[in-house]
Each structure stands twice: as C-alpha cells, then as structure tokens.
Short mmCIF file of C-alpha atoms in Angstrom, two decimals:
data_model
loop_
_atom_site.label_atom_id
_atom_site.label_comp_id
_atom_site.label_asym_id
_atom_site.label_seq_id
_atom_site.Cartn_x
_atom_site.Cartn_y
_atom_site.Cartn_z
CA MET R 1 74.18 98.25 123.77
CA ARG R 2 76.07 96.41 126.44
CA GLY R 3 75.06 93.42 128.54
CA THR R 4 76.87 91.44 131.20
CA VAL R 5 76.92 87.66 131.59
CA ALA R 6 78.83 85.74 134.31
CA ALA R 7 80.02 82.22 133.53
CA ALA R 8 82.86 80.05 134.83
CA GLY R 9 84.58 82.94 136.57
CA ILE R 10 84.62 85.06 133.38
CA ILE R 11 82.78 88.31 132.90
CA ILE R 12 81.69 88.71 129.28
CA PHE R 13 80.66 92.06 127.85
CA VAL R 14 78.59 92.28 124.68
CA SER R 15 78.77 95.66 123.05
CA THR R 16 78.04 97.36 119.77
CA ILE R 17 80.86 99.32 118.12
CA ALA R 18 80.12 101.07 114.81
CA GLY R 19 77.21 98.69 114.29
CA ASN R 20 79.15 95.50 114.98
CA ALA R 21 78.70 93.25 117.98
CA ALA R 22 81.74 91.97 119.83
CA ALA R 23 81.87 89.49 122.70
CA GLN R 24 84.98 89.93 124.79
CA ALA R 25 86.09 88.83 128.22
CA CYS R 26 88.24 89.71 131.19
CA ALA R 27 89.20 87.47 134.07
CA ALA R 28 86.72 87.98 136.92
CA GLY R 29 87.56 91.04 138.98
CA THR R 30 90.08 92.53 136.53
CA ALA R 31 87.88 94.66 134.25
CA GLN R 32 88.20 98.41 134.76
CA GLU R 33 86.53 101.22 132.84
CA ILE R 34 88.56 104.44 132.88
CA HIS R 35 87.26 107.44 130.94
CA GLY R 36 85.33 105.17 128.59
CA ASN R 37 88.17 102.72 127.92
CA TRP R 38 88.28 99.18 129.26
CA TYR R 39 91.38 97.58 130.75
CA CYS R 40 91.94 94.00 131.84
CA SER R 41 95.41 92.93 133.05
CA PRO R 42 99.08 93.80 132.48
CA VAL R 43 100.93 91.65 129.95
CA LYS R 44 104.35 91.42 128.32
CA ALA R 45 103.09 90.51 124.84
CA ILE R 46 100.05 90.98 122.60
CA THR R 47 99.53 89.08 119.35
CA TYR R 48 97.09 90.00 116.57
CA SER R 49 96.09 87.21 114.18
CA ASN R 50 93.58 86.32 111.46
CA PHE R 51 94.27 89.22 109.12
CA PRO R 52 91.81 88.92 106.21
CA GLY R 53 94.51 89.26 103.54
CA THR R 54 92.27 91.02 101.02
CA GLY R 55 90.23 94.18 100.87
CA PHE R 56 90.30 97.66 99.47
CA TYR R 57 90.62 101.26 100.52
CA ARG R 58 90.67 104.59 98.69
CA ARG R 59 94.03 106.05 97.73
CA VAL R 60 94.53 109.77 97.28
CA THR R 61 95.31 110.51 93.65
CA HIS R 62 95.18 114.31 93.55
CA MET R 63 95.23 117.23 95.99
CA ASN R 64 93.94 120.61 94.82
CA ALA R 65 95.50 123.24 97.06
CA SER R 66 93.32 126.02 95.62
CA SER R 67 90.04 124.37 96.56
CA GLY R 68 91.18 122.13 99.41
CA GLU R 69 89.58 119.15 97.67
CA CYS R 70 91.10 115.78 96.86
CA SER R 71 90.43 112.91 94.49
CA GLN R 72 90.65 109.25 95.43
CA GLN R 73 90.77 105.90 93.65
CA ARG R 74 89.53 102.53 94.81
CA TYR R 75 92.56 100.36 95.56
CA ALA R 76 92.40 96.59 96.01
CA TYR R 77 95.02 94.98 98.24
CA SER R 78 95.96 91.41 99.03
CA GLY R 79 98.73 89.44 100.67
CA SER R 80 99.91 88.46 104.12
CA LEU R 81 99.06 91.06 106.79
CA SER R 82 97.74 93.46 104.16
CA PRO R 83 97.42 96.38 104.21
CA LEU R 84 100.13 96.50 106.90
CA ASN R 85 102.53 94.82 104.46
CA GLU R 86 102.70 98.18 102.69
CA GLU R 87 105.23 100.83 103.64
CA LEU R 88 104.70 102.00 107.22
CA SER R 89 105.74 105.15 109.06
CA LEU R 90 106.64 105.17 112.76
CA HIS R 91 105.14 107.89 114.97
CA ILE R 92 106.18 109.01 118.45
CA ARG R 93 104.39 111.49 120.70
CA GLY R 94 105.81 112.94 123.90
CA PRO R 95 106.39 112.73 126.73
CA THR R 96 108.61 109.96 125.37
CA TRP R 97 112.37 109.55 125.63
CA VAL R 98 113.64 107.42 122.76
CA LYS R 99 117.03 105.82 123.38
CA GLN R 100 117.28 103.39 120.45
CA LEU R 101 115.33 102.51 117.31
CA ALA R 102 115.99 99.92 114.62
CA VAL R 103 114.23 98.27 111.69
CA TYR R 104 115.10 94.74 110.57
CA VAL R 105 114.16 92.77 107.46
CA PRO R 106 115.07 89.25 106.30
CA THR R 107 118.57 88.89 104.88
CA VAL R 108 118.87 88.08 101.19
CA SER R 109 121.32 85.22 100.78
CA HIS R 110 120.91 84.14 97.14
CA PRO R 111 119.97 87.08 94.94
CA LYS R 112 118.74 86.53 91.41
CA ARG R 113 119.51 88.85 88.54
CA SER R 114 117.80 89.80 85.33
CA ASP R 115 118.86 91.93 82.38
CA LYS R 116 115.32 92.68 81.18
CA ALA R 117 113.55 96.02 81.47
CA GLY R 118 112.16 97.00 84.85
CA PHE R 119 108.54 97.05 85.99
CA HIS R 120 108.36 100.84 86.32
CA GLY R 121 108.94 101.50 82.65
CA ARG R 122 106.73 98.58 81.71
CA ARG R 123 103.79 99.88 83.76
CA HIS R 124 103.97 103.52 82.85
CA GLY R 125 105.41 103.30 79.36
CA HIS R 126 108.09 105.93 79.94
CA GLN R 127 111.55 106.25 81.38
CA HIS R 128 112.08 107.15 85.01
CA LEU R 129 112.49 110.94 84.93
CA HIS R 130 112.76 111.83 88.62
CA ARG R 131 116.43 110.88 88.95
CA PRO R 132 117.90 110.48 85.46
CA ASP R 133 121.42 109.85 86.71
CA ARG R 134 123.48 107.07 85.21
CA ALA R 135 123.50 104.93 88.35
CA LEU R 136 119.71 104.91 88.48
CA ARG R 137 119.43 104.08 84.79
CA ASP R 138 121.76 101.15 85.39
CA LEU R 139 119.63 100.15 88.37
CA ARG R 140 116.37 100.24 86.41
CA ALA R 141 117.91 98.27 83.57
CA ARG R 142 118.36 95.33 85.90
CA GLU R 143 114.91 95.21 87.46
CA PRO R 144 112.96 91.94 87.51
CA ALA R 145 111.86 90.20 84.36
CA GLU R 146 108.21 90.06 83.30
CA GLY R 147 106.30 87.77 85.61
CA GLY R 148 109.14 87.47 88.14
CA VAL R 149 107.11 88.39 91.22
CA GLY R 150 109.08 87.54 94.34
CA ASP R 151 112.46 87.44 92.58
CA VAL R 152 115.24 89.16 94.48
CA VAL R 153 117.25 91.65 92.45
CA SER R 154 120.68 92.83 93.60
CA VAL R 155 123.05 95.25 91.84
CA THR R 156 126.02 97.41 92.78
CA MET R 157 125.30 101.14 92.47
CA ASN R 158 128.00 103.68 93.25
CA GLY R 159 129.90 101.04 95.16
CA HIS R 160 126.94 99.98 97.33
CA LEU R 161 124.93 96.77 97.11
CA VAL R 162 121.28 97.55 96.38
CA SER R 163 118.62 94.84 96.64
CA TRP R 164 114.85 94.60 96.40
CA ILE R 165 111.98 92.24 95.69
CA ASN R 166 110.11 92.33 92.38
CA ALA R 167 106.58 93.13 93.54
CA TYR R 168 104.71 93.88 90.30
CA GLY R 169 102.73 91.10 88.67
CA GLY R 170 100.70 93.03 86.12
CA PRO R 171 97.45 95.04 86.30
CA VAL R 172 94.35 93.85 88.10
CA ALA R 173 91.40 93.03 85.87
CA ALA R 174 89.18 95.99 85.17
CA SER R 175 86.18 94.00 86.41
CA ASN R 176 87.51 94.40 89.94
CA LEU R 177 86.77 98.11 89.75
CA ALA R 178 83.03 97.70 89.48
CA THR R 179 82.31 97.29 93.19
CA PRO R 180 80.05 100.14 94.32
CA VAL R 181 81.29 102.49 96.99
CA THR R 182 79.17 102.96 100.12
CA PRO R 183 79.56 106.32 101.87
CA LEU R 184 81.07 106.37 105.33
CA PRO R 185 78.91 107.62 108.17
CA GLU R 186 79.50 111.29 108.84
CA MET R 187 82.32 111.85 111.29
CA GLU R 188 84.96 114.44 111.93
CA HIS R 189 88.45 113.63 110.67
CA GLY R 190 90.96 114.04 113.48
CA THR R 191 88.37 114.18 116.25
CA PRO R 192 90.18 114.74 119.58
CA LEU R 193 89.93 111.86 122.01
CA ALA R 194 87.91 113.95 124.44
CA SER R 195 85.07 114.31 121.93
CA VAL R 196 84.71 110.59 121.28
CA SER R 197 81.69 109.18 123.08
CA ALA R 198 82.31 107.04 126.13
CA ILE R 199 80.89 103.56 126.36
CA GLY R 200 77.29 103.29 127.44
CA THR R 201 74.22 101.67 126.05
CA ALA R 202 75.61 102.40 122.61
CA VAL R 203 79.08 103.42 121.49
CA GLN R 204 79.45 105.96 118.71
CA VAL R 205 83.08 106.02 117.55
CA PRO R 206 84.75 106.35 114.15
CA LEU R 207 85.71 102.98 112.72
CA PHE R 208 89.14 104.35 111.83
CA SER R 209 90.90 107.05 113.81
CA SER R 210 93.08 109.72 112.21
CA ILE R 211 94.83 110.24 115.51
CA SER R 212 96.66 107.47 117.26
CA SER R 213 93.79 106.65 119.57
CA ILE R 214 90.26 105.29 119.68
CA GLY R 215 87.56 106.12 122.13
CA ALA R 216 85.50 103.68 124.11
CA GLN R 217 86.71 100.12 124.00
CA THR R 218 85.47 96.97 125.68
CA PRO R 219 87.45 94.35 127.58
CA ILE R 220 89.43 91.70 125.76
CA SER R 221 90.10 88.22 127.07
CA ARG R 222 92.75 87.50 129.67
CA SER R 223 91.57 84.08 130.86
CA SER R 224 90.91 82.59 127.44
CA ARG R 225 93.44 84.92 125.76
CA VAL R 226 91.36 84.63 122.58
CA SER R 227 88.88 87.29 121.58
CA SER R 228 87.50 88.81 118.42
CA ILE R 229 85.92 91.93 117.09
CA GLY R 230 84.06 92.62 113.89
CA ALA R 231 84.15 95.63 111.60
CA GLU R 232 82.55 96.69 108.35
CA THR R 233 84.92 96.18 105.44
CA GLN R 234 82.85 97.87 102.74
CA ILE R 235 82.33 101.28 104.37
CA LEU R 236 84.01 104.00 102.34
CA ARG R 237 83.66 107.73 101.96
CA PRO R 238 83.69 108.91 98.35
CA SER R 239 85.76 111.89 97.33
CA HIS R 240 84.10 115.04 96.05
CA ASN R 241 86.31 114.71 92.98
CA SER R 242 86.80 110.95 93.05
CA SER R 243 87.07 108.96 89.89
CA ILE R 244 87.62 105.26 89.44
CA GLY R 245 90.75 104.68 87.44
CA THR R 246 91.47 102.00 84.90
CA GLU R 247 93.85 100.04 87.06
CA THR R 248 94.29 98.99 90.66
CA GLN R 249 97.48 97.53 92.02
CA SER R 250 98.43 94.82 94.45
CA ALA R 251 99.59 96.40 97.69
CA ARG R 252 103.08 94.96 97.61
CA PRO R 253 105.88 97.17 98.90
CA SER R 254 107.83 99.30 96.50
CA PRO R 255 111.44 98.33 95.79
CA THR R 256 113.57 99.73 98.59
CA SER R 257 117.26 100.52 98.22
CA SER R 258 119.19 98.76 100.97
CA THR R 259 121.77 96.11 101.57
CA VAL R 260 118.96 93.68 102.34
CA ALA R 261 115.41 93.11 101.18
CA ALA R 262 112.38 91.47 102.73
CA ASN R 263 110.99 88.50 100.86
CA GLY R 264 107.46 89.00 101.98
CA SER R 265 106.04 85.80 100.55
CA ASN R 266 108.47 83.03 101.38
CA HIS R 267 110.77 83.95 104.26
CA GLU R 268 111.72 80.61 105.80
CA GLY R 269 113.06 81.67 109.17
CA GLY R 270 116.57 82.70 108.12
CA SER R 271 118.65 85.58 109.46
CA TRP R 272 117.57 89.21 109.72
CA SER R 273 119.61 92.33 108.93
CA ARG R 274 119.36 95.84 110.30
CA LEU R 275 118.00 98.29 107.76
CA ALA R 276 118.02 101.43 109.93
CA TYR R 277 119.37 102.35 113.36
CA TYR R 278 119.24 105.26 115.82
CA ASN R 279 121.21 105.54 119.07
CA ALA R 280 120.52 108.63 121.18
CA ALA R 281 123.58 108.41 123.42
CA GLY R 282 125.94 108.02 120.49
CA GLY R 283 124.20 110.58 118.26
CA VAL R 284 123.94 107.90 115.55
CA SER R 285 121.21 107.86 112.91
CA GLU R 286 121.50 105.54 109.92
CA GLY R 287 118.66 104.89 107.52
CA PHE R 288 116.11 107.07 109.34
CA THR R 289 114.68 110.53 108.63
CA PHE R 290 113.00 112.40 111.50
CA LEU R 291 110.08 114.56 110.39
CA ASN R 292 107.19 116.58 111.79
CA HIS R 293 104.39 118.83 110.51
CA PHE R 294 105.84 122.32 110.04
CA GLY R 295 106.01 122.32 106.26
CA GLY R 296 105.94 125.77 104.70
CA SER R 297 106.38 127.73 107.94
CA SER R 298 109.16 130.34 108.22
CA GLY R 299 110.97 129.07 105.16
CA ILE R 300 110.95 125.45 106.34
CA PRO R 301 110.94 122.94 103.44
CA GLY R 302 107.47 121.59 102.79
CA THR R 303 104.18 123.33 102.16
CA ALA R 304 101.15 124.74 103.92
CA ASP R 305 99.21 125.14 100.65
CA GLY R 306 95.68 123.86 101.01
CA GLY R 307 95.25 125.41 104.42
CA GLU R 308 93.34 123.60 107.14
CA ALA R 309 91.85 121.18 104.62
CA PHE R 310 95.26 119.56 104.16
CA GLY R 311 97.10 120.71 107.28
CA ALA R 312 100.83 121.43 107.15
CA SER R 313 102.90 118.93 105.20
CA LEU R 314 105.76 116.90 106.56
CA SER R 315 108.94 118.84 107.25
CA TYR R 316 112.38 118.00 108.60
CA ALA R 317 112.22 118.00 112.39
CA SER R 318 114.53 119.97 114.63
CA SER R 319 116.68 117.85 116.93
CA ASP R 320 114.20 118.29 119.79
CA GLY R 321 111.15 117.88 117.55
CA THR R 322 109.55 121.17 118.59
CA CYS R 323 109.86 122.91 115.21
CA GLY R 324 110.92 122.38 111.63
CA ALA R 325 114.45 122.42 110.23
CA ALA R 326 116.10 123.31 106.93
CA SER R 327 117.52 119.80 106.52
CA ALA R 328 117.46 116.38 108.15
CA GLN R 329 118.57 116.38 111.80
CA THR R 330 119.45 113.60 114.24
CA LEU R 331 117.09 113.39 117.19
CA SER R 332 118.80 114.61 120.35
CA ASP R 333 119.22 112.52 123.48
CA ALA R 334 116.36 114.15 125.38
CA MET R 335 112.71 113.58 126.14
CA LEU R 336 110.19 114.64 123.53
CA GLN R 337 107.97 117.12 125.34
CA ASP R 338 104.22 116.70 125.82
CA ASN R 339 102.27 116.70 122.53
CA VAL R 340 105.46 116.95 120.46
CA GLU R 341 105.13 114.43 117.66
CA LEU R 342 107.67 112.90 115.29
CA THR R 343 107.18 110.91 112.11
CA VAL R 344 110.03 108.51 111.37
CA LEU R 345 110.58 107.35 107.79
CA SER R 346 113.53 105.85 105.93
CA ASP R 347 116.32 107.94 104.39
CA ARG R 348 115.26 107.07 100.85
CA SER R 349 113.55 109.98 99.11
CA CYS R 350 110.28 109.55 97.25
CA ASP R 351 111.96 111.38 94.37
CA ASP R 352 112.47 107.92 92.91
CA GLY R 353 108.72 107.79 92.16
CA GLY R 354 108.17 104.66 94.23
CA CYS R 355 105.97 106.08 97.00
CA GLY R 356 102.86 106.51 94.91
CA TYR R 357 101.06 109.85 95.08
CA THR R 358 102.54 112.28 97.61
CA ARG R 359 101.51 115.80 98.49
CA PRO R 360 102.96 118.32 96.03
CA GLY R 361 105.62 120.43 97.68
CA GLY R 362 105.84 118.24 100.77
CA VAL R 363 108.91 116.51 102.17
CA ALA R 364 108.52 112.83 101.27
CA TYR R 365 110.49 109.68 102.10
CA HIS R 366 109.79 105.98 101.81
CA GLY R 367 108.44 104.03 104.75
CA PHE R 368 109.31 100.46 105.69
CA GLY R 369 107.51 97.83 103.63
CA GLY R 370 107.14 94.08 103.41
CA ASP R 371 105.15 91.45 105.27
CA HIS R 372 108.23 90.44 107.28
CA LYS R 373 109.73 93.31 109.27
CA ILE R 374 110.70 94.17 112.83
CA PHE R 375 110.62 97.51 114.65
CA LEU R 376 112.91 97.35 117.68
CA MET R 377 112.84 100.17 120.22
CA GLU R 378 114.10 101.30 123.60
CA PHE R 379 112.19 104.12 125.28
CA SER R 380 110.62 105.53 128.42
CA MET R 381 107.41 107.49 128.99
CA PRO R 382 107.90 109.66 132.09
CA PHE R 383 104.96 111.22 133.93
CA THR R 384 104.82 115.00 133.55
CA GLY R 385 101.55 115.97 135.20
CA GLN R 386 100.57 118.11 132.19
CA ARG R 387 96.84 118.42 131.46
CA ASP R 388 96.84 120.48 128.26
CA PHE R 389 95.75 118.90 124.96
CA ASN R 390 97.54 115.53 124.68
CA GLY R 391 99.41 116.39 127.87
CA ASP R 392 100.98 113.42 129.65
CA MET R 393 99.62 111.15 126.88
CA PRO R 394 102.66 109.56 125.19
CA ALA R 395 102.18 107.19 122.29
CA ILE R 396 104.05 105.09 119.74
CA TRP R 397 102.17 103.91 116.66
CA LEU R 398 102.50 102.96 112.99
CA HIS R 399 100.66 104.39 110.00
CA ASN R 400 100.37 103.34 106.41
CA ALA R 401 102.98 105.81 105.12
CA GLN R 402 100.51 107.22 102.61
CA ILE R 403 98.77 108.98 105.49
CA PRO R 404 101.59 111.36 106.50
CA LEU R 405 102.71 111.63 102.87
CA THR R 406 99.35 113.19 101.92
CA SER R 407 97.36 114.59 104.86
CA GLN R 408 97.50 113.38 108.44
CA TYR R 409 95.88 116.23 110.33
CA GLY R 410 93.84 118.05 107.70
CA THR R 411 90.12 118.69 108.04
CA ASN R 412 89.16 117.12 104.70
CA PRO R 413 88.91 113.33 105.20
CA ASP R 414 88.98 112.76 101.45
CA CYS R 415 92.65 113.74 101.49
CA SER R 416 93.75 110.70 103.49
CA CYS R 417 93.39 106.97 102.95
CA TRP R 418 92.99 106.61 106.72
CA THR R 419 89.20 106.97 106.52
CA SER R 420 88.80 103.92 104.31
CA GLY R 421 91.10 101.72 106.35
CA CYS R 422 94.58 101.78 104.85
CA GLY R 423 96.01 100.95 108.25
CA GLU R 424 97.05 102.28 111.64
CA PHE R 425 98.57 100.17 114.42
CA ASP R 426 98.74 101.73 117.88
CA VAL R 427 101.53 99.94 119.73
CA PHE R 428 102.03 101.72 123.07
CA GLU R 429 99.45 104.42 123.73
CA ILE R 430 98.29 106.27 126.84
CA LEU R 431 94.64 107.27 126.35
CA ASP R 432 94.23 109.74 129.22
CA PRO R 433 96.62 111.90 131.26
CA GLY R 434 98.35 110.22 134.16
CA ASN R 435 97.39 106.70 133.17
CA PHE R 436 100.03 103.97 133.58
CA ARG R 437 98.38 101.55 131.13
CA CYS R 438 99.58 101.48 127.49
CA LYS R 439 96.97 100.13 125.07
CA SER R 440 97.32 98.72 121.54
CA THR R 441 94.70 98.94 118.79
CA LEU R 442 94.38 98.19 115.07
CA HIS R 443 92.51 100.72 112.92
CA MET R 444 91.80 99.00 109.61
CA ALA R 445 89.21 96.57 108.30
CA PRO R 446 88.58 94.75 110.56
CA ALA R 447 89.43 96.98 113.52
CA GLY R 448 89.97 96.08 117.15
CA GLY R 449 92.34 96.07 120.07
CA SER R 450 93.23 94.12 123.16
CA SER R 451 92.13 95.49 126.52
CA ASP R 452 95.09 93.84 128.19
CA TYR R 453 97.79 96.46 128.49
CA PHE R 454 101.50 97.13 128.85
CA GLU R 455 102.72 98.90 131.96
CA ARG R 456 103.95 102.41 131.15
CA PRO R 457 107.75 102.63 131.45
CA SER R 458 107.75 105.82 133.53
CA THR R 459 110.90 105.46 135.66
CA GLY R 460 113.25 103.69 133.25
CA THR R 461 113.44 102.41 129.71
CA ILE R 462 112.05 99.21 128.27
CA LYS R 463 113.03 97.41 125.09
CA ALA R 464 110.27 96.14 122.84
CA ALA R 465 109.81 94.54 119.45
CA VAL R 466 106.96 94.90 116.97
CA VAL R 467 107.25 91.86 114.72
CA PHE R 468 105.33 91.37 111.47
CA THR R 469 105.57 87.78 110.23
CA GLY R 470 103.60 87.22 107.07
CA ARG R 471 104.46 83.55 107.10
CA ASP R 472 102.50 83.16 110.33
CA GLU R 473 99.95 85.89 109.51
CA VAL R 474 100.49 87.67 112.83
CA ALA R 475 101.58 91.06 114.16
CA HIS R 476 103.19 90.74 117.58
CA ILE R 477 104.26 93.23 120.27
CA GLN R 478 106.55 92.00 123.02
CA VAL R 479 108.50 93.60 125.85
CA LEU R 480 112.05 92.19 125.76
CA ASP R 481 114.72 91.52 128.34
CA ASP R 482 116.81 94.53 129.35
CA GLY R 483 119.94 92.89 127.95
CA GLN R 484 118.61 92.62 124.40
CA GLY R 485 121.03 94.20 121.90
CA PHE R 486 120.41 96.04 118.65
CA ASP R 487 122.89 93.98 116.63
CA GLU R 488 123.46 94.46 112.91
CA THR R 489 122.14 90.94 112.26
CA PHE R 490 119.95 88.48 114.12
CA GLU R 491 119.78 84.76 113.61
CA ALA R 492 116.37 83.11 113.41
CA GLY R 493 116.54 81.92 117.01
CA VAL R 494 116.89 85.46 118.33
CA VAL R 495 113.84 86.63 116.40
CA GLU R 496 111.90 83.61 117.62
CA GLY R 497 112.67 84.89 121.11
CA PHE R 498 110.99 88.18 120.19
CA THR R 499 107.73 86.22 119.80
CA SER R 500 108.28 83.66 122.57
CA ARG R 501 105.20 84.83 124.46
CA LYS R 502 102.92 84.49 121.45
CA GLY R 503 99.47 83.07 122.21
CA ASN R 504 97.99 81.97 125.52
CA GLY R 505 99.81 82.65 128.77
CA ASP R 506 99.64 84.49 132.05
CA ASP R 507 101.63 87.40 130.63
CA SER R 508 100.47 87.35 127.01
CA SER R 509 97.30 88.10 125.09
CA LEU R 510 95.98 86.79 121.76
CA PHE R 511 93.53 88.93 119.80
CA VAL R 512 91.86 87.22 116.85
CA LEU R 513 90.52 89.65 114.26
CA SER R 514 87.05 88.84 112.95
CA PRO R 515 86.39 89.87 109.32
#
C-alpha cells in the first residue's frame, strides 16, 4: 500500500514492493507518475552504494534441449560489488545510435610470476582440453601458485602480453550448501512491461526482471539525495531437475586474456587501460564481439534447440543488428532500429572453459569481469514515434553474462540465473514510448532504482561512464563533458572526474541499497 506524508517541503511515499516497504522522497512538486513509474528530477549522475557483498543465487548447470528443462546449483558469492564483480555483458536496444564504446580496467604495473601448476587443473584434476595448443599449455603452466589469490600473472603468448588475476582460493566448505531453498513466487519469466501491474494500493512486480525494465516504481530522493529500498535475499525458485553440488565457488572473475588485468581487491587509484574499443565513424572494433539472438536460424551459428523454453541462443549479429551473421561483424555507423537488440561481449571465446556452464551449441564469449571496471559510451536515442512492442523505447543495460550465455528470453525461468538475482543493471532505459526520461535500476538482491532520471539524448549524442569501484563499494553512472576522449589509458585523476558528481548535489543522486 502507499501513503503520503508531507514534512519540511518533502513528499514521502511509503509503498510495498514484492513484500518490502520502502520510504523514498522527491522534492516537493517534482514527483510525477507516468504509466505506473515515478520520476523526480533530471540529474547528471546517479550513484548506487551499500552493496551487501555476500549472497547466493542459482547457477544453471545443465540444459536438456529434449525436455526444455534445466538444472541449477546454489552458488554463494562474496566480494566488493558482488555479484556485479562477475563478468558482465552490455546490452543495447534501439532506437539507439552508438558512436563509441570502450571498457577500461586498472593497469597492471608490477606483475608477479609463478611456475607452479594453474588453478584450473588443480580444481578439476585434468588438463585443459578445450584448446590443447602449445601456447595455452605454456599459459596454464604459469598460472598462480596455490593460495596466491590476488596475485597478478603475466606471460608472453604468441608475442602478446597476457595478464590476469589469480581468483581461486580453494573450495567453499560443504556446510555452506545446507541452506534451504525457498521457492520464488509464481511469475512469468520475460513478462512484457505492459503486463506489469501499475502502482496502486499494492504493487505486484517480479523482484528481478528478465527484460531490461521493471514496472511500477516509487520516487527516490532528490532533496536528501539519500534513499533506500529493501528486497528479499533468500527468495529462490528451485529447478525441476536441480541438485545441490558438492562445491560452490567464490564469484571472482575468470582470468581474462588482455594486456591489462583488474585487481579487484586492492586497486589503489592508479592508471586505467583500455581493454576494448569501438568507433562507429572509423569502423573500428577491438576487443568486442557484437551478438544477438538468432542462433540456429537459416544456418546461422548457434542453436534453437530447446524451443521456446530456452529461446534462440546467442549468434553473431549482422552489422545493422537486424539478423544473424556467419561470423563476427563490426557494428555499422547507423541507428539500431526500434526493438533491435545487441549483446556486446569481449572477443575472448568461452572455448577456454573459463565462462562456467554455457548453452550447448550456442555462440559464447567472455564478458567483462572484476570489481574495478569502466564502461565508457557515446550514443544518442532519437525519437521515432513507433508504438509497436518496445517501439521508441531505447535502453542500455548490463547483465551478469551468464544470462545471455544460457537463456535470456526463454519461457523456462529455471534456465537462467536472473530469477535468483545474479544481477542486472539498467543504466539508461526508456520505460514507455515517447518518454524523454531515462531511468536506472538494479535487479539483484537487494533491488532498487533511483527515480531521478537522465534526460534522453534525442537530438545529439552524450558521453557517459558507468564506473564500478570495488574499493569504494559503489556503482556510478555519470554524463560526461562533450570533450571527453576515449584514450588508450587514463590517469587516476581523469577517472576521478568520471565520479566527480558522486553523492549529494543539485545534479546528482545517491541511492543507498538496503539489504
């Protein structure tokens, strides 16, 4: 239910979302309800803080294409910004014109080396069989020593410097697996926005959304700039074929081949290096793979096995994103049309075995992991006037990469970790056609989102940064100056500028998550 209290020029709304009460505020006279979503005031930056750092969700461990059923395993995570410190995928829905994209991670300045056996062979008790080439064997032979969590490893492979962070610290105690699983309330996976109930005396919305949007939301503070929202952290939906395994793992990112590596636990404000870059005007794409969901259609790599239960797997996207392709393509310098969606991953194949379970037969690449990372983007979101499904509703968001690597738009919720809260971060999202207000929302445990908004860049591009800083335990979105470059490296002072509007301010919003 919702009540209204006026005090000191602030209007406070008390509402119930998925059984949790949240008290949130807008400056007097600014609150607007549009199609069940609340909006306060335009800002240039939104910061999310107070991530719980521990929790669990259910990972997909098997997908049976014959029956359309999936098995899951309880997975405990911990660490700064978890589970968003895991590998993430970037998603873009039209009408959006992307001009530049980049991913940055902290630069490794003093790599350590070890000659002992790697963690992969130690954990699984066998050699790495996915890519048994000599360079990879040499690479694995130099992985971190036992107990060397956080050590930076750097080797030269085929003439290229390859670095990563040792993330494995041994198995979690079996006693951690005894926590009972509580079923999720019944809800439809992938429910269209239009079918989500609007706010009223009670709000009935899924705690986690499989699409990049959530239904009714209530206003978040502009005057105080501090607000909170609660969410159940122990609500899970068991799999029809689920079984609890003998081991859970810490949700640290997998080793990622690159010239740099993110030290997620002890980055001390040094320089940052560009891991991937796309420039539309120059036709440049380095370190990215552009994908969509046409797997298995008309000879396109990927699979449609499993039918509607799984949905089509990832496939290589055509240059305009409207269909699949036989191989990786560079996104063209043109607007993605209405309801055309891209998934952007790294150019490192999951054939190395480091992505965890992925859908058999699907196209699979690593995401971008670590609790210190930056997504830099330049884009516009023109108005089109379309009113078909998802028409004139552009969006940019991040998923835990396990979601697109298994099932993003299938009808069986047991085939995605999304339901149990593995993580989705809506960054710039239009929730109804023709709206000029871009919202941001976190779908995890706890869930919530600011009702302050970014103005939709409809007539020209904006540059923006999404900054994850595990050291500060915050995820920050900020609109940048037009002159901001996409340099190969950034010094600490430049990155500090990306978060200069963090916290209270007339053009910034602070959202404090409440476990």
